[in-house]
PDB file of C-alpha atoms in Angstrom:
ATOM      1  CA  ALA A 139      -4.889 -55.892 -30.305  1.00  0.00           C
ATOM      2  CA  GLN A 140      -3.026 -52.799 -31.355  1.00  0.00           C
ATOM      3  CA  THR A 141       0.024 -51.419 -29.600  1.00  0.00           C
ATOM      4  CA  VAL A 142       1.809 -48.133 -30.137  1.00  0.00           C
ATOM      5  CA  THR A 143       5.312 -47.560 -28.806  1.00  0.00           C
ATOM      6  CA  GLN A 144       7.119 -44.274 -28.317  1.00  0.00           C
ATOM      7  CA  SER A 145      10.455 -45.133 -26.761  1.00  0.00           C
ATOM      8  CA  GLN A 146      11.876 -41.609 -26.408  1.00  0.00           C
ATOM      9  CA  PRO A 147      10.399 -39.866 -23.339  1.00  0.00           C
ATOM     10  CA  GLU A 148      11.715 -36.445 -24.275  1.00  0.00           C
ATOM     11  CA  MET A 149      13.644 -34.500 -26.870  1.00  0.00           C
ATOM     12  CA  SER A 150      15.000 -31.012 -27.277  1.00  0.00           C
ATOM     13  CA  VAL A 151      15.654 -29.008 -30.442  1.00  0.00           C
ATOM     14  CA  GLN A 152      16.971 -25.574 -31.274  1.00  0.00           C
ATOM     15  CA  GLU A 153      14.523 -23.131 -32.788  1.00  0.00           C
ATOM     16  CA  ALA A 154      14.499 -23.240 -36.627  1.00  0.00           C
ATOM     17  CA  GLU A 155      16.069 -26.693 -36.724  1.00  0.00           C
ATOM     18  CA  THR A 156      14.501 -30.001 -37.696  1.00  0.00           C
ATOM     19  CA  VAL A 157      13.527 -32.757 -35.288  1.00  0.00           C
ATOM     20  CA  THR A 158      12.174 -36.269 -35.810  1.00  0.00           C
ATOM     21  CA  LEU A 159       9.953 -38.058 -33.295  1.00  0.00           C
ATOM     22  CA  SER A 160       9.845 -41.850 -33.488  1.00  0.00           C
ATOM     23  CA  CYS A 161       6.904 -44.218 -33.235  1.00  0.00           C
ATOM     24  CA  THR A 162       6.396 -47.906 -33.909  1.00  0.00           C
ATOM     25  CA  TYR A 163       3.142 -49.799 -33.876  1.00  0.00           C
ATOM     26  CA  ASP A 164       1.820 -53.294 -34.145  1.00  0.00           C
ATOM     27  CA  THR A 165      -1.465 -54.387 -35.631  1.00  0.00           C
ATOM     28  CA  SER A 166      -2.904 -57.423 -37.361  1.00  0.00           C
ATOM     29  CA  GLU A 167      -5.313 -55.306 -39.386  1.00  0.00           C
ATOM     30  CA  SER A 168      -4.772 -54.748 -43.081  1.00  0.00           C
ATOM     31  CA  ASN A 169      -6.347 -51.325 -43.131  1.00  0.00           C
ATOM     32  CA  TYR A 170      -5.665 -48.792 -40.431  1.00  0.00           C
ATOM     33  CA  TYR A 171      -4.946 -45.150 -39.759  1.00  0.00           C
ATOM     34  CA  LEU A 172      -2.077 -43.488 -37.946  1.00  0.00           C
ATOM     35  CA  PHE A 173      -2.081 -40.124 -36.227  1.00  0.00           C
ATOM     36  CA  TRP A 174       0.139 -37.656 -34.437  1.00  0.00           C
ATOM     37  CA  TYR A 175      -1.480 -35.482 -31.790  1.00  0.00           C
ATOM     38  CA  LYS A 176       0.025 -32.469 -30.055  1.00  0.00           C
ATOM     39  CA  GLN A 177      -0.803 -31.612 -26.455  1.00  0.00           C
ATOM     40  CA  PRO A 178       0.517 -28.189 -25.368  1.00  0.00           C
ATOM     41  CA  PRO A 179       0.429 -27.046 -21.725  1.00  0.00           C
ATOM     42  CA  SER A 180      -3.182 -25.974 -22.268  1.00  0.00           C
ATOM     43  CA  ARG A 181      -3.836 -29.801 -22.423  1.00  0.00           C
ATOM     44  CA  GLN A 182      -5.948 -29.522 -25.578  1.00  0.00           C
ATOM     45  CA  MET A 183      -5.369 -32.526 -27.872  1.00  0.00           C
ATOM     46  CA  ILE A 184      -4.692 -31.191 -31.353  1.00  0.00           C
ATOM     47  CA  LEU A 185      -4.493 -33.355 -34.463  1.00  0.00           C
ATOM     48  CA  VAL A 186      -1.209 -32.686 -36.238  1.00  0.00           C
ATOM     49  CA  ILE A 187      -1.261 -35.160 -39.098  1.00  0.00           C
ATOM     50  CA  ARG A 188      -3.046 -38.291 -40.280  1.00  0.00           C
ATOM     51  CA  GLN A 189      -1.871 -41.160 -42.496  1.00  0.00           C
ATOM     52  CA  GLU A 190      -3.963 -43.856 -44.107  1.00  0.00           C
ATOM     53  CA  ALA A 191      -2.077 -47.138 -44.246  1.00  0.00           C
ATOM     54  CA  TYR A 192      -3.150 -48.015 -47.763  1.00  0.00           C
ATOM     55  CA  LYS A 193      -1.631 -44.798 -49.108  1.00  0.00           C
ATOM     56  CA  GLN A 194       2.041 -45.126 -49.883  1.00  0.00           C
ATOM     57  CA  GLN A 195       2.634 -41.400 -50.110  1.00  0.00           C
ATOM     58  CA  ASN A 196       3.741 -39.820 -46.847  1.00  0.00           C
ATOM     59  CA  ALA A 197       1.350 -37.249 -45.430  1.00  0.00           C
ATOM     60  CA  THR A 198       2.481 -33.643 -45.052  1.00  0.00           C
ATOM     61  CA  GLU A 199       0.944 -30.618 -43.342  1.00  0.00           C
ATOM     62  CA  ASN A 200       3.014 -27.479 -43.761  1.00  0.00           C
ATOM     63  CA  ARG A 201       6.103 -27.937 -41.514  1.00  0.00           C
ATOM     64  CA  PHE A 202       4.983 -31.388 -40.390  1.00  0.00           C
ATOM     65  CA  SER A 203       5.590 -34.559 -42.375  1.00  0.00           C
ATOM     66  CA  VAL A 204       5.717 -38.251 -41.655  1.00  0.00           C
ATOM     67  CA  ASN A 205       7.991 -41.088 -42.674  1.00  0.00           C
ATOM     68  CA  PHE A 206       5.661 -44.054 -42.931  1.00  0.00           C
ATOM     69  CA  GLN A 207       7.460 -47.396 -43.278  1.00  0.00           C
ATOM     70  CA  LYS A 208       4.676 -49.960 -43.453  1.00  0.00           C
ATOM     71  CA  ALA A 209       6.843 -53.081 -43.527  1.00  0.00           C
ATOM     72  CA  ALA A 210       8.793 -51.910 -40.498  1.00  0.00           C
ATOM     73  CA  LYS A 211       5.605 -50.633 -38.800  1.00  0.00           C
ATOM     74  CA  SER A 212       7.257 -47.327 -38.213  1.00  0.00           C
ATOM     75  CA  PHE A 213       5.596 -43.898 -38.278  1.00  0.00           C
ATOM     76  CA  SER A 214       7.904 -41.014 -37.427  1.00  0.00           C
ATOM     77  CA  LEU A 215       7.021 -37.319 -37.366  1.00  0.00           C
ATOM     78  CA  LYS A 216       9.389 -34.713 -38.762  1.00  0.00           C
ATOM     79  CA  ILE A 217       9.005 -31.103 -37.692  1.00  0.00           C
ATOM     80  CA  SER A 218      10.900 -28.661 -39.891  1.00  0.00           C
ATOM     81  CA  ASP A 219      11.842 -25.099 -38.926  1.00  0.00           C
ATOM     82  CA  SER A 220      10.906 -25.745 -35.297  1.00  0.00           C
ATOM     83  CA  GLN A 221       9.109 -22.926 -33.515  1.00  0.00           C
ATOM     84  CA  LEU A 222       8.751 -22.127 -29.829  1.00  0.00           C
ATOM     85  CA  GLY A 223       5.041 -22.898 -30.148  1.00  0.00           C
ATOM     86  CA  ASP A 224       5.888 -26.477 -31.066  1.00  0.00           C
ATOM     87  CA  THR A 225       6.882 -27.103 -27.449  1.00  0.00           C
ATOM     88  CA  ALA A 226       4.380 -29.729 -26.313  1.00  0.00           C
ATOM     89  CA  MET A 227       3.805 -33.383 -25.687  1.00  0.00           C
ATOM     90  CA  TYR A 228       3.339 -35.413 -28.880  1.00  0.00           C
ATOM     91  CA  PHE A 229       1.350 -38.612 -29.062  1.00  0.00           C
ATOM     92  CA  CYS A 230       1.402 -41.225 -31.777  1.00  0.00           C
ATOM     93  CA  ALA A 231      -1.865 -43.150 -32.196  1.00  0.00           C
ATOM     94  CA  SER A 232      -3.408 -45.822 -34.378  1.00  0.00           C
ATOM     95  CA  ASP A 233      -6.920 -46.846 -35.283  1.00  0.00           C
ATOM     96  CA  THR A 234      -8.127 -49.768 -37.345  1.00  0.00           C
ATOM     97  CA  GLY A 235     -11.231 -48.066 -38.623  1.00  0.00           C
ATOM     98  CA  ALA A 236     -13.140 -51.282 -37.991  1.00  0.00           C
ATOM     99  CA  ASN A 237     -13.525 -50.659 -34.294  1.00  0.00           C
ATOM    100  CA  SER A 238     -12.758 -46.999 -34.564  1.00  0.00           C
ATOM    101  CA  LYS A 239     -10.999 -46.545 -31.280  1.00  0.00           C
ATOM    102  CA  LEU A 240      -7.647 -44.819 -30.965  1.00  0.00           C
ATOM    103  CA  THR A 241      -4.753 -46.523 -29.228  1.00  0.00           C
ATOM    104  CA  PHE A 242      -2.115 -44.064 -27.995  1.00  0.00           C
ATOM    105  CA  GLY A 243       1.571 -44.295 -27.293  1.00  0.00           C
ATOM    106  CA  LYS A 244       2.992 -42.952 -24.026  1.00  0.00           C
ATOM    107  CA  GLY A 245       3.943 -39.661 -25.646  1.00  0.00           C
ATOM    108  CA  ILE A 246       7.133 -37.665 -25.974  1.00  0.00           C
ATOM    109  CA  THR A 247       7.853 -34.254 -24.504  1.00  0.00           C
ATOM    110  CA  LEU A 248       9.394 -31.924 -27.057  1.00  0.00           C
ATOM    111  CA  SER A 249      11.108 -28.733 -25.966  1.00  0.00           C
ATOM    112  CA  VAL A 250      12.098 -26.079 -28.512  1.00  0.00           C
ATOM    113  CA  ARG A 251      14.964 -23.916 -27.269  1.00  0.00           C
ATOM    114  CA  PRO A 252      15.206 -20.244 -28.302  1.00  0.00           C
TER     115      PRO A 252
ATOM    116  CA  ASP B 274     -18.623 -25.273 -35.082  1.00  0.00           C
ATOM    117  CA  ALA B 275     -17.947 -25.037 -31.352  1.00  0.00           C
ATOM    118  CA  GLY B 276     -16.079 -28.337 -31.255  1.00  0.00           C
ATOM    119  CA  VAL B 277     -16.480 -30.923 -28.513  1.00  0.00           C
ATOM    120  CA  ILE B 278     -17.624 -29.216 -25.331  1.00  0.00           C
ATOM    121  CA  GLN B 279     -16.807 -30.632 -21.925  1.00  0.00           C
ATOM    122  CA  SER B 280     -17.878 -29.413 -18.521  1.00  0.00           C
ATOM    123  CA  PRO B 281     -16.718 -28.654 -15.977  1.00  0.00           C
ATOM    124  CA  ARG B 282     -13.159 -27.749 -16.902  1.00  0.00           C
ATOM    125  CA  HIS B 283     -11.992 -28.367 -13.354  1.00  0.00           C
ATOM    126  CA  GLU B 284     -13.616 -30.358 -10.578  1.00  0.00           C
ATOM    127  CA  VAL B 285     -12.432 -30.780  -7.012  1.00  0.00           C
ATOM    128  CA  THR B 286     -14.399 -33.126  -4.827  1.00  0.00           C
ATOM    129  CA  GLU B 287     -14.071 -35.049  -1.623  1.00  0.00           C
ATOM    130  CA  MET B 288     -13.545 -38.766  -1.515  1.00  0.00           C
ATOM    131  CA  GLY B 289     -16.842 -40.622  -1.505  1.00  0.00           C
ATOM    132  CA  GLN B 290     -18.764 -37.969  -3.403  1.00  0.00           C
ATOM    133  CA  GLU B 291     -20.456 -38.519  -6.738  1.00  0.00           C
ATOM    134  CA  VAL B 292     -18.880 -36.816  -9.752  1.00  0.00           C
ATOM    135  CA  THR B 293     -20.536 -36.265 -13.126  1.00  0.00           C
ATOM    136  CA  LEU B 294     -18.582 -35.182 -16.182  1.00  0.00           C
ATOM    137  CA  ARG B 295     -20.412 -33.933 -19.226  1.00  0.00           C
ATOM    138  CA  CYS B 296     -19.746 -33.911 -22.945  1.00  0.00           C
ATOM    139  CA  LYS B 297     -21.435 -32.460 -25.998  1.00  0.00           C
ATOM    140  CA  PRO B 298     -20.019 -33.971 -29.200  1.00  0.00           C
ATOM    141  CA  ILE B 299     -19.819 -32.291 -32.571  1.00  0.00           C
ATOM    142  CA  SER B 300     -23.176 -32.344 -34.304  1.00  0.00           C
ATOM    143  CA  GLY B 301     -23.378 -35.178 -36.825  1.00  0.00           C
ATOM    144  CA  HIS B 302     -20.559 -37.240 -35.342  1.00  0.00           C
ATOM    145  CA  ASP B 303     -21.580 -40.841 -34.756  1.00  0.00           C
ATOM    146  CA  TYR B 304     -18.819 -41.949 -32.392  1.00  0.00           C
ATOM    147  CA  LEU B 305     -18.135 -40.677 -28.887  1.00  0.00           C
ATOM    148  CA  PHE B 306     -15.193 -41.697 -26.720  1.00  0.00           C
ATOM    149  CA  TRP B 307     -14.215 -41.158 -23.101  1.00  0.00           C
ATOM    150  CA  TYR B 308     -10.482 -41.220 -22.314  1.00  0.00           C
ATOM    151  CA  ARG B 309      -8.597 -40.804 -19.062  1.00  0.00           C
ATOM    152  CA  GLN B 310      -5.092 -39.345 -18.897  1.00  0.00           C
ATOM    153  CA  THR B 311      -2.694 -39.854 -16.000  1.00  0.00           C
ATOM    154  CA  MET B 312       1.060 -39.528 -15.700  1.00  0.00           C
ATOM    155  CA  MET B 313       1.458 -43.188 -14.862  1.00  0.00           C
ATOM    156  CA  ARG B 314      -0.852 -44.768 -17.438  1.00  0.00           C
ATOM    157  CA  GLY B 315      -0.992 -42.197 -20.224  1.00  0.00           C
ATOM    158  CA  LEU B 316      -4.177 -41.998 -22.295  1.00  0.00           C
ATOM    159  CA  GLU B 317      -6.587 -44.856 -21.690  1.00  0.00           C
ATOM    160  CA  LEU B 318      -9.849 -45.489 -23.479  1.00  0.00           C
ATOM    161  CA  LEU B 319     -12.622 -45.982 -20.953  1.00  0.00           C
ATOM    162  CA  ILE B 320     -15.671 -46.489 -23.156  1.00  0.00           C
ATOM    163  CA  TYR B 321     -16.989 -45.565 -26.561  1.00  0.00           C
ATOM    164  CA  PHE B 322     -20.387 -45.236 -28.176  1.00  0.00           C
ATOM    165  CA  ASN B 323     -21.586 -45.583 -31.747  1.00  0.00           C
ATOM    166  CA  ASN B 324     -24.924 -43.966 -32.545  1.00  0.00           C
ATOM    167  CA  ASN B 325     -25.547 -43.575 -28.801  1.00  0.00           C
ATOM    168  CA  VAL B 326     -25.028 -47.299 -28.107  1.00  0.00           C
ATOM    169  CA  PRO B 327     -22.105 -48.386 -25.891  1.00  0.00           C
ATOM    170  CA  ILE B 328     -19.810 -50.566 -27.984  1.00  0.00           C
ATOM    171  CA  ASP B 329     -16.856 -51.282 -25.742  1.00  0.00           C
ATOM    172  CA  ASP B 330     -16.689 -50.531 -22.029  1.00  0.00           C
ATOM    173  CA  SER B 331     -13.810 -52.856 -21.254  1.00  0.00           C
ATOM    174  CA  GLY B 332     -11.670 -49.916 -20.225  1.00  0.00           C
ATOM    175  CA  MET B 333     -13.998 -48.819 -17.440  1.00  0.00           C
ATOM    176  CA  PRO B 334     -11.889 -49.487 -14.357  1.00  0.00           C
ATOM    177  CA  GLU B 335     -14.563 -50.450 -11.855  1.00  0.00           C
ATOM    178  CA  ASP B 336     -18.283 -50.578 -11.230  1.00  0.00           C
ATOM    179  CA  ARG B 337     -17.920 -47.154  -9.670  1.00  0.00           C
ATOM    180  CA  PHE B 338     -17.644 -45.791 -13.206  1.00  0.00           C
ATOM    181  CA  SER B 339     -20.649 -45.534 -15.499  1.00  0.00           C
ATOM    182  CA  ALA B 340     -21.321 -43.706 -18.759  1.00  0.00           C
ATOM    183  CA  LYS B 341     -24.479 -42.858 -20.623  1.00  0.00           C
ATOM    184  CA  MET B 342     -25.401 -41.319 -23.922  1.00  0.00           C
ATOM    185  CA  PRO B 343     -29.130 -40.573 -23.822  1.00  0.00           C
ATOM    186  CA  ASN B 344     -29.069 -38.798 -27.181  1.00  0.00           C
ATOM    187  CA  ALA B 345     -26.723 -37.846 -29.995  1.00  0.00           C
ATOM    188  CA  SER B 346     -25.788 -34.540 -28.434  1.00  0.00           C
ATOM    189  CA  PHE B 347     -24.976 -35.442 -24.843  1.00  0.00           C
ATOM    190  CA  SER B 348     -22.995 -37.934 -22.796  1.00  0.00           C
ATOM    191  CA  THR B 349     -22.064 -38.250 -19.136  1.00  0.00           C
ATOM    192  CA  LEU B 350     -19.368 -40.089 -17.239  1.00  0.00           C
ATOM    193  CA  LYS B 351     -20.207 -40.672 -13.609  1.00  0.00           C
ATOM    194  CA  ILE B 352     -18.000 -41.822 -10.755  1.00  0.00           C
ATOM    195  CA  GLN B 353     -19.749 -42.928  -7.578  1.00  0.00           C
ATOM    196  CA  PRO B 354     -18.194 -43.010  -5.046  1.00  0.00           C
ATOM    197  CA  SER B 355     -15.065 -41.135  -6.091  1.00  0.00           C
ATOM    198  CA  GLU B 356     -11.603 -42.033  -4.762  1.00  0.00           C
ATOM    199  CA  PRO B 357      -8.281 -40.133  -4.801  1.00  0.00           C
ATOM    200  CA  ARG B 358      -6.883 -42.544  -7.409  1.00  0.00           C
ATOM    201  CA  ASP B 359      -9.563 -41.334  -9.825  1.00  0.00           C
ATOM    202  CA  SER B 360      -7.774 -37.995 -10.034  1.00  0.00           C
ATOM    203  CA  ALA B 361      -6.899 -37.471 -13.695  1.00  0.00           C
ATOM    204  CA  VAL B 362      -7.804 -35.504 -16.796  1.00  0.00           C
ATOM    205  CA  TYR B 363     -10.856 -36.949 -18.521  1.00  0.00           C
ATOM    206  CA  PHE B 364     -11.254 -36.307 -22.222  1.00  0.00           C
ATOM    207  CA  CYS B 365     -14.269 -36.703 -24.426  1.00  0.00           C
ATOM    208  CA  ALA B 366     -13.765 -37.046 -28.180  1.00  0.00           C
ATOM    209  CA  SER B 367     -16.086 -37.492 -31.131  1.00  0.00           C
ATOM    210  CA  SER B 368     -15.621 -38.632 -34.693  1.00  0.00           C
ATOM    211  CA  LEU B 369     -17.516 -39.314 -37.878  1.00  0.00           C
ATOM    212  CA  SER B 370     -16.882 -42.969 -38.699  1.00  0.00           C
ATOM    213  CA  ALA B 371     -13.182 -42.743 -37.853  1.00  0.00           C
ATOM    214  CA  THR B 372     -12.449 -40.078 -40.417  1.00  0.00           C
ATOM    215  CA  GLY B 373     -11.085 -37.770 -37.770  1.00  0.00           C
ATOM    216  CA  TYR B 374     -11.220 -37.426 -34.029  1.00  0.00           C
ATOM    217  CA  THR B 375     -11.869 -34.148 -32.247  1.00  0.00           C
ATOM    218  CA  PHE B 376     -11.120 -33.878 -28.558  1.00  0.00           C
ATOM    219  CA  GLY B 377     -12.688 -31.630 -25.976  1.00  0.00           C
ATOM    220  CA  SER B 378     -10.589 -29.528 -23.625  1.00  0.00           C
ATOM    221  CA  GLY B 379     -10.806 -32.129 -20.910  1.00  0.00           C
ATOM    222  CA  THR B 380     -11.953 -32.073 -17.287  1.00  0.00           C
ATOM    223  CA  ARG B 381      -9.265 -32.072 -14.629  1.00  0.00           C
ATOM    224  CA  LEU B 382     -10.660 -34.055 -11.702  1.00  0.00           C
ATOM    225  CA  THR B 383      -9.071 -33.879  -8.285  1.00  0.00           C
ATOM    226  CA  VAL B 384     -10.410 -36.102  -5.528  1.00  0.00           C
ATOM    227  CA  VAL B 385      -9.170 -35.176  -2.067  1.00  0.00           C
TER     228      VAL B 385
END
Protein backbone atom coordinates (compact mmCIF):
# COMPACT_ATOMS: atom_id res chain seq x y z
CA ALA A 1 0.00 0.00 0.00
CA GLN A 2 1.10 3.53 -0.68
CA THR A 3 1.00 6.34 1.85
CA VAL A 4 1.60 10.04 1.33
CA THR A 5 2.28 12.34 4.27
CA GLN A 6 2.06 16.12 4.37
CA SER A 7 2.82 17.11 7.94
CA GLN A 8 2.45 20.89 7.60
CA PRO A 9 -1.25 21.89 7.64
CA GLU A 10 -0.61 25.45 6.51
CA MET A 11 2.05 27.91 5.47
CA SER A 12 2.27 31.58 4.65
CA VAL A 13 4.69 33.42 2.37
CA GLN A 14 5.24 37.00 1.30
CA GLU A 15 4.55 37.82 -2.32
CA ALA A 16 7.66 37.45 -4.54
CA GLU A 17 9.42 35.22 -2.03
CA THR A 18 10.16 31.51 -2.25
CA VAL A 19 8.36 28.80 -0.31
CA THR A 20 8.90 25.05 -0.03
CA LEU A 21 6.10 22.57 0.70
CA SER A 22 7.12 19.21 2.15
CA CYS A 23 5.90 15.73 1.31
CA THR A 24 7.06 12.23 2.16
CA TYR A 25 5.74 8.99 0.77
CA ASP A 26 6.09 5.29 1.21
CA THR A 27 5.78 2.63 -1.44
CA SER A 28 7.13 -0.83 -2.13
CA GLU A 29 6.95 -0.31 -5.88
CA SER A 30 10.09 0.19 -7.92
CA ASN A 31 8.45 2.39 -10.51
CA TYR A 32 6.03 5.11 -9.55
CA TYR A 33 4.99 8.67 -10.23
CA LEU A 34 4.68 11.64 -7.92
CA PHE A 35 2.47 14.68 -8.36
CA TRP A 36 1.63 18.03 -6.86
CA TYR A 37 -1.90 19.31 -7.35
CA LYS A 38 -3.22 22.78 -6.60
CA GLN A 39 -6.78 23.36 -5.42
CA PRO A 40 -7.77 27.06 -5.36
CA PRO A 41 -11.03 28.25 -3.77
CA SER A 42 -12.80 27.37 -7.02
CA ARG A 43 -12.10 23.72 -5.91
CA GLN A 44 -10.77 22.71 -9.33
CA MET A 45 -7.88 20.23 -8.99
CA ILE A 46 -5.03 21.49 -11.14
CA LEU A 47 -1.89 19.50 -11.90
CA VAL A 48 1.15 21.57 -10.99
CA ILE A 49 4.03 19.20 -11.63
CA ARG A 50 4.78 15.53 -12.20
CA GLN A 51 7.89 13.46 -11.46
CA GLU A 52 8.71 9.98 -12.67
CA ALA A 53 10.64 8.05 -10.05
CA TYR A 54 13.11 6.52 -12.47
CA LYS A 55 14.23 9.97 -13.61
CA GLN A 56 16.92 11.44 -11.41
CA GLN A 57 16.52 14.95 -12.75
CA ASN A 58 14.10 17.08 -10.75
CA ALA A 59 11.05 18.24 -12.67
CA THR A 60 10.48 21.95 -13.23
CA GLU A 61 7.54 23.94 -14.58
CA ASN A 62 8.24 27.66 -14.76
CA ARG A 63 8.20 28.93 -11.13
CA PHE A 64 7.53 25.45 -9.75
CA SER A 65 10.22 22.86 -9.13
CA VAL A 66 10.60 19.77 -7.03
CA ASN A 67 13.34 18.35 -4.84
CA PHE A 68 13.01 14.61 -5.31
CA GLN A 69 15.07 12.56 -2.84
CA LYS A 70 14.33 8.96 -3.74
CA ALA A 71 16.31 7.31 -0.95
CA ALA A 72 14.64 9.48 1.65
CA LYS A 73 11.24 9.14 -0.08
CA SER A 74 10.86 12.87 -0.03
CA PHE A 75 9.18 15.03 -2.69
CA SER A 76 9.04 18.72 -1.85
CA LEU A 77 7.62 21.50 -4.02
CA LYS A 78 9.40 24.84 -4.34
CA ILE A 79 7.45 27.86 -5.53
CA SER A 80 9.66 30.76 -6.58
CA ASP A 81 8.52 34.38 -6.91
CA SER A 82 5.25 33.60 -5.14
CA GLN A 83 2.16 35.29 -6.54
CA LEU A 84 -1.20 36.06 -4.96
CA GLY A 85 -2.76 33.55 -7.36
CA ASP A 86 -0.69 30.79 -5.77
CA THR A 87 -2.92 30.98 -2.69
CA ALA A 88 -4.55 27.55 -2.60
CA MET A 89 -4.48 24.13 -1.05
CA TYR A 90 -1.67 21.93 -2.37
CA PHE A 91 -1.82 18.16 -2.46
CA CYS A 92 1.03 15.73 -2.89
CA ALA A 93 0.07 12.43 -4.54
CA SER A 94 1.65 9.20 -5.73
CA ASP A 95 0.73 6.53 -8.22
CA THR A 96 2.45 3.26 -9.00
CA GLY A 97 1.39 3.13 -12.61
CA ALA A 98 0.63 -0.56 -12.15
CA ASN A 99 -2.71 0.04 -10.51
CA SER A 100 -2.97 3.58 -11.73
CA LYS A 101 -4.77 5.06 -8.79
CA LEU A 102 -3.64 8.22 -7.06
CA THR A 103 -3.06 8.28 -3.32
CA PHE A 104 -3.23 11.79 -1.85
CA GLY A 105 -1.75 13.45 1.18
CA LYS A 106 -3.94 15.53 3.50
CA GLY A 107 -2.92 18.75 1.78
CA ILE A 108 -1.42 22.02 2.90
CA THR A 109 -3.04 25.44 2.79
CA LEU A 110 -0.71 28.05 1.34
CA SER A 111 -1.44 31.74 1.77
CA VAL A 112 0.50 34.36 -0.19
CA ARG A 113 0.52 37.72 1.57
CA PRO A 114 0.60 40.96 -0.46
CA ASP B 1 -10.97 19.55 -25.42
CA ALA B 2 -13.67 20.34 -22.87
CA GLY B 3 -11.94 18.39 -20.11
CA VAL B 4 -13.75 16.13 -17.66
CA ILE B 5 -17.34 17.27 -17.31
CA GLN B 6 -19.30 16.67 -14.14
CA SER B 7 -22.92 17.43 -13.39
CA PRO B 8 -24.53 18.83 -11.43
CA ARG B 9 -22.08 21.30 -9.93
CA HIS B 10 -24.16 21.58 -6.78
CA GLU B 11 -26.80 19.24 -5.40
CA VAL B 12 -28.93 19.69 -2.31
CA THR B 13 -31.19 16.83 -1.36
CA GLU B 14 -33.13 15.54 1.57
CA MET B 15 -32.03 12.57 3.60
CA GLY B 16 -33.37 9.35 2.15
CA GLN B 17 -33.52 10.58 -1.42
CA GLU B 18 -31.61 9.05 -4.30
CA VAL B 19 -28.74 11.10 -5.73
CA THR B 20 -27.05 10.54 -9.08
CA LEU B 21 -23.79 12.23 -10.01
CA ARG B 22 -22.63 12.21 -13.59
CA CYS B 23 -19.27 12.31 -15.33
CA LYS B 24 -18.07 12.54 -18.91
CA PRO B 25 -14.36 11.70 -19.17
CA ILE B 26 -11.94 13.03 -21.74
CA SER B 27 -12.35 11.23 -25.03
CA GLY B 28 -9.74 8.49 -25.43
CA HIS B 29 -8.91 8.18 -21.73
CA ASP B 30 -9.06 4.59 -20.53
CA TYR B 31 -9.21 5.14 -16.78
CA LEU B 32 -11.98 6.82 -14.80
CA PHE B 33 -11.89 7.52 -11.07
CA TRP B 34 -14.41 8.72 -8.51
CA TYR B 35 -13.01 10.54 -5.46
CA ARG B 36 -14.72 12.05 -2.44
CA GLN B 37 -13.31 15.05 -0.58
CA THR B 38 -14.23 15.98 2.99
CA MET B 39 -12.53 18.12 5.59
CA MET B 40 -12.10 15.19 7.93
CA ARG B 41 -10.89 12.51 5.52
CA GLY B 42 -9.34 14.49 2.68
CA LEU B 43 -9.44 12.96 -0.80
CA GLU B 44 -10.53 9.34 -0.86
CA LEU B 45 -10.70 7.07 -3.87
CA LEU B 46 -14.11 5.45 -4.07
CA ILE B 47 -13.86 3.36 -7.24
CA TYR B 48 -12.05 3.29 -10.54
CA PHE B 49 -12.66 1.80 -13.95
CA ASN B 50 -10.34 0.67 -16.72
CA ASN B 51 -11.89 0.39 -20.17
CA ASN B 52 -15.34 0.67 -18.57
CA VAL B 53 -14.72 -2.26 -16.20
CA PRO B 54 -14.67 -1.62 -12.43
CA ILE B 55 -11.21 -2.53 -11.15
CA ASP B 56 -11.25 -1.56 -7.50
CA ASP B 57 -14.34 -0.57 -5.53
CA SER B 58 -12.85 -1.13 -2.10
CA GLY B 59 -13.23 2.55 -1.30
CA MET B 60 -17.00 2.55 -1.73
CA PRO B 61 -18.19 3.21 1.82
CA GLU B 62 -21.42 1.23 1.87
CA ASP B 63 -23.90 -0.67 -0.25
CA ARG B 64 -25.79 2.59 -0.56
CA PHE B 65 -23.12 3.67 -3.04
CA SER B 66 -22.95 2.27 -6.56
CA ALA B 67 -21.13 3.31 -9.72
CA LYS B 68 -21.53 2.37 -13.34
CA MET B 69 -19.74 3.03 -16.58
CA PRO B 70 -22.02 1.86 -19.39
CA ASN B 71 -19.71 3.21 -22.09
CA ALA B 72 -16.40 5.00 -22.55
CA SER B 73 -17.96 8.43 -22.42
CA PHE B 74 -20.20 8.29 -19.36
CA SER B 75 -20.17 7.23 -15.73
CA THR B 76 -22.55 7.66 -12.80
CA LEU B 77 -22.18 7.51 -9.05
CA LYS B 78 -25.41 6.84 -7.24
CA ILE B 79 -26.25 7.11 -3.56
CA GLN B 80 -29.48 5.51 -2.41
CA PRO B 81 -30.67 6.37 0.18
CA SER B 82 -28.59 9.46 0.90
CA GLU B 83 -27.57 10.47 4.43
CA PRO B 84 -26.21 13.75 5.86
CA ARG B 85 -22.77 12.16 6.33
CA ASP B 86 -22.56 11.74 2.55
CA SER B 87 -22.23 15.50 2.21
CA ALA B 88 -18.94 16.14 0.43
CA VAL B 89 -17.40 17.20 -2.86
CA TYR B 90 -17.31 14.33 -5.34
CA PHE B 91 -14.69 14.44 -8.06
CA CYS B 92 -14.45 12.47 -11.25
CA ALA B 93 -11.07 12.17 -12.96
CA SER B 94 -9.83 10.44 -16.09
CA SER B 95 -6.43 9.44 -17.37
CA LEU B 96 -4.72 7.70 -20.25
CA SER B 97 -2.83 4.78 -18.72
CA ALA B 98 -1.57 6.85 -15.79
CA THR B 99 0.24 9.35 -17.94
CA GLY B 100 -1.71 12.21 -16.45
CA TYR B 101 -4.89 12.69 -14.49
CA THR B 102 -7.47 15.34 -15.30
CA PHE B 103 -10.10 16.19 -12.74
CA GLY B 104 -13.57 17.55 -13.27
CA SER B 105 -14.85 20.56 -11.36
CA GLY B 106 -16.52 18.38 -8.79
CA THR B 107 -20.08 18.11 -7.47
CA ARG B 108 -20.77 19.61 -4.06
CA LEU B 109 -23.40 17.40 -2.44
CA THR B 110 -25.34 18.56 0.58
CA VAL B 111 -27.75 16.16 2.24
CA VAL B 112 -30.09 17.80 4.72
